[in-house]
mmCIF file of C-alpha atoms in Angstrom:
data_model
loop_
_atom_site.group_PDB
_atom_site.id
_atom_site.type_symbol
_atom_site.label_atom_id
_atom_site.label_comp_id
_atom_site.label_asym_id
_atom_site.label_seq_id
_atom_site.Cartn_x
_atom_site.Cartn_y
_atom_site.Cartn_z
ATOM 1 C CA MET A 1 103.205 110.031 69.480
ATOM 2 C CA HIS A 2 101.468 113.277 68.431
ATOM 3 C CA LEU A 3 101.156 113.931 64.761
ATOM 4 C CA ASN A 4 101.256 117.469 63.420
ATOM 5 C CA HIS A 5 101.932 118.913 66.879
ATOM 6 C CA LYS A 6 101.007 122.632 66.678
ATOM 7 C CA PRO A 7 103.061 125.029 68.582
ATOM 8 C CA TYR A 8 101.339 125.853 71.912
ATOM 9 C CA GLU A 9 101.161 129.412 72.861
ATOM 10 C CA PRO A 10 99.989 129.780 76.458
ATOM 11 C CA HIS A 11 99.170 133.482 76.176
ATOM 12 C CA ILE A 12 96.829 132.816 73.289
ATOM 13 C CA ASP A 13 95.338 129.834 75.069
ATOM 14 C CA ALA A 14 94.710 131.896 78.217
ATOM 15 C CA ASP A 15 93.025 134.603 76.116
ATOM 16 C CA ASN A 16 90.904 131.990 74.254
ATOM 17 C CA LYS A 17 89.808 130.503 77.547
ATOM 18 C CA GLY A 18 89.010 133.856 79.104
ATOM 19 C CA ILE A 19 91.731 133.571 81.761
ATOM 20 C CA HIS A 20 92.889 136.938 83.064
ATOM 21 C CA ILE A 21 96.651 137.404 83.654
ATOM 22 C CA ILE A 22 97.901 139.945 86.179
ATOM 23 C CA TYR A 23 101.619 140.755 86.362
ATOM 24 C CA LYS A 24 102.074 141.005 90.135
ATOM 25 C CA ASP A 25 104.478 139.099 92.425
ATOM 26 C CA PRO A 26 102.548 136.116 93.650
ATOM 27 C CA GLY A 27 104.753 135.909 96.723
ATOM 28 C CA ALA A 28 105.897 132.821 98.633
ATOM 29 C CA ASN A 29 108.765 132.232 96.201
ATOM 30 C CA CYS A 30 106.278 131.517 93.442
ATOM 31 C CA LEU A 31 106.681 132.476 89.772
ATOM 32 C CA GLY A 32 102.953 132.113 89.128
ATOM 33 C CA LEU A 33 99.765 131.409 90.958
ATOM 34 C CA TYR A 34 96.159 130.636 89.946
ATOM 35 C CA ILE A 35 94.154 132.674 92.419
ATOM 36 C CA GLY A 36 90.706 131.441 91.472
ATOM 37 C CA LYS A 37 87.855 133.364 89.827
ATOM 38 C CA ILE A 38 87.541 137.109 90.400
ATOM 39 C CA ASN A 39 84.107 138.266 89.415
ATOM 40 C CA GLY A 40 83.672 134.936 87.554
ATOM 41 C CA THR A 41 86.892 135.288 85.555
ATOM 42 C CA PRO A 42 89.774 132.715 86.157
ATOM 43 C CA THR A 43 92.785 134.785 87.160
ATOM 44 C CA ILE A 44 96.483 133.980 87.237
ATOM 45 C CA LEU A 45 99.273 136.070 88.799
ATOM 46 C CA LEU A 46 102.628 136.099 87.084
ATOM 47 C CA LYS A 47 105.829 137.402 88.546
ATOM 48 C CA PRO A 48 106.946 140.360 86.453
ATOM 49 C CA GLY A 49 110.296 140.276 84.803
ATOM 50 C CA MET A 50 110.673 136.624 84.014
ATOM 51 C CA SER A 51 112.331 135.549 80.781
ATOM 52 C CA ALA A 52 109.970 134.709 77.957
ATOM 53 C CA ARG A 53 110.861 131.003 78.169
ATOM 54 C CA ILE A 54 110.204 130.833 81.907
ATOM 55 C CA GLU A 55 107.005 132.853 81.652
ATOM 56 C CA ARG A 56 105.784 130.556 78.853
ATOM 57 C CA CYS A 57 106.272 127.475 81.080
ATOM 58 C CA VAL A 58 104.847 129.008 84.169
ATOM 59 C CA LEU A 59 101.746 130.233 82.407
ATOM 60 C CA ALA A 60 101.214 126.775 80.749
ATOM 61 C CA HIS A 61 101.392 125.214 84.180
ATOM 62 C CA GLU A 62 99.019 127.781 85.768
ATOM 63 C CA ILE A 63 96.519 127.393 82.938
ATOM 64 C CA VAL A 64 96.064 123.785 83.932
ATOM 65 C CA HIS A 65 95.294 124.880 87.484
ATOM 66 C CA ALA A 66 92.704 127.328 86.050
ATOM 67 C CA GLU A 67 91.175 124.630 83.885
ATOM 68 C CA HIS A 68 90.614 122.505 86.934
ATOM 69 C CA ASP A 69 89.749 125.468 89.210
ATOM 70 C CA ASP A 70 92.284 124.120 91.755
ATOM 71 C CA GLN A 71 91.761 125.605 95.223
ATOM 72 C CA PRO A 72 94.523 125.673 97.900
ATOM 73 C CA THR A 73 94.862 122.518 99.899
ATOM 74 C CA PRO A 74 96.712 121.979 103.173
ATOM 75 C CA ASP A 75 97.368 118.328 102.195
ATOM 76 C CA PRO A 76 101.005 118.093 100.895
ATOM 77 C CA VAL A 77 100.377 114.839 99.048
ATOM 78 C CA TRP A 78 97.418 116.254 97.195
ATOM 79 C CA HIS A 79 99.274 119.447 96.450
ATOM 80 C CA ALA A 80 102.223 117.533 95.003
ATOM 81 C CA LYS A 81 99.869 115.445 92.833
ATOM 82 C CA ARG A 82 98.343 118.623 91.439
ATOM 83 C CA GLU A 83 101.668 120.202 90.756
ATOM 84 C CA ASN A 84 102.842 117.067 88.957
ATOM 85 C CA ARG A 85 99.620 117.002 86.927
ATOM 86 C CA CYS A 86 100.100 120.635 85.897
ATOM 87 C CA ASP A 87 103.703 120.094 84.967
ATOM 88 C CA ARG A 88 102.870 116.896 82.985
ATOM 89 C CA ILE A 89 100.028 118.546 81.005
ATOM 90 C CA ALA A 90 101.964 121.768 80.460
ATOM 91 C CA ALA A 91 104.888 119.680 79.130
ATOM 92 C CA GLN A 92 102.629 117.679 76.742
ATOM 93 C CA ARG A 93 101.340 120.961 75.328
ATOM 94 C CA LEU A 94 104.646 122.783 75.136
ATOM 95 C CA ILE A 95 106.912 119.998 73.733
ATOM 96 C CA ASP A 96 106.620 118.717 70.202
ATOM 97 C CA PRO A 97 107.827 115.093 70.340
ATOM 98 C CA GLU A 98 109.204 115.211 66.846
ATOM 99 C CA LYS A 99 111.285 118.329 67.588
ATOM 100 C CA LEU A 100 112.499 116.708 70.859
ATOM 101 C CA GLN A 101 113.722 113.656 68.876
ATOM 102 C CA GLN A 102 115.588 115.995 66.557
ATOM 103 C CA VAL A 103 117.345 117.942 69.341
ATOM 104 C CA VAL A 104 118.167 114.810 71.337
ATOM 105 C CA ALA A 105 119.893 113.445 68.198
ATOM 106 C CA GLN A 106 121.698 116.728 67.613
ATOM 107 C CA TYR A 107 122.855 117.628 71.127
ATOM 108 C CA GLU A 108 124.082 115.692 74.175
ATOM 109 C CA ASP A 109 123.181 118.291 76.831
ATOM 110 C CA PRO A 110 119.620 118.233 78.212
ATOM 111 C CA GLY A 111 120.056 121.945 78.972
ATOM 112 C CA GLN A 112 120.453 122.558 75.202
ATOM 113 C CA TRP A 113 117.422 120.426 74.561
ATOM 114 C CA ALA A 114 115.420 122.663 76.893
ATOM 115 C CA ASN A 115 116.731 125.827 75.208
ATOM 116 C CA GLU A 116 116.015 124.500 71.710
ATOM 117 C CA LEU A 117 112.465 123.515 72.748
ATOM 118 C CA ASN A 118 111.929 126.870 74.505
ATOM 119 C CA VAL A 119 111.066 125.195 77.825
ATOM 120 C CA THR A 120 112.503 124.990 81.297
ATOM 121 C CA GLY A 121 114.363 122.023 82.764
ATOM 122 C CA TRP A 122 111.487 121.183 85.016
ATOM 123 C CA ILE A 123 109.061 121.065 82.072
ATOM 124 C CA LEU A 124 111.524 118.851 80.135
ATOM 125 C CA ASP A 125 111.849 116.576 83.170
ATOM 126 C CA ALA A 126 108.052 116.371 83.440
ATOM 127 C CA TRP A 127 107.779 115.325 79.786
ATOM 128 C CA PHE A 128 110.297 112.564 80.187
ATOM 129 C CA THR A 129 108.685 111.347 83.386
ATOM 130 C CA ALA A 130 105.295 111.155 81.677
ATOM 131 C CA ASN A 131 106.780 109.457 78.586
ATOM 132 C CA ARG A 132 109.011 106.799 80.060
ATOM 133 C CA ASP A 133 107.680 104.418 77.450
ATOM 134 C CA VAL A 134 109.174 106.600 74.745
ATOM 135 C CA LEU A 135 112.599 106.471 76.487
ATOM 136 C CA ALA A 136 112.402 102.683 76.824
ATOM 137 C CA SER A 137 111.624 102.185 73.097
ATOM 138 C CA ALA A 138 114.568 104.502 72.161
ATOM 139 C CA ALA A 139 117.099 102.625 74.247
#
């Protein structure tokens, strides 16, 4: 369990890490895409017009790709593992476990939990998948 979980702000994190964000459609039904280093600067494309909540989650995910300098791979298994890693790490950064406990106690609907935590459903799912031990101890 994390103590004193500080709110994670992906835009500030990207700026602190020197990651450049370009608002341009990444194509291929993507909301975001780490495109590697341009002139030595890690660069992420974000689809313009996303809600703040979706953009926050997509950027947190893409920052993990940038931290690992992930390059495209034709291997679907390796690609899926990378995506899961990025979702898991983004979820750990975005979700305060204590606040999650509060909203779970207050609301029955997981959609409401995501709204209250300012995350998407897929990020909430990634958090629960990575923290199965927390679920088991709560049952």
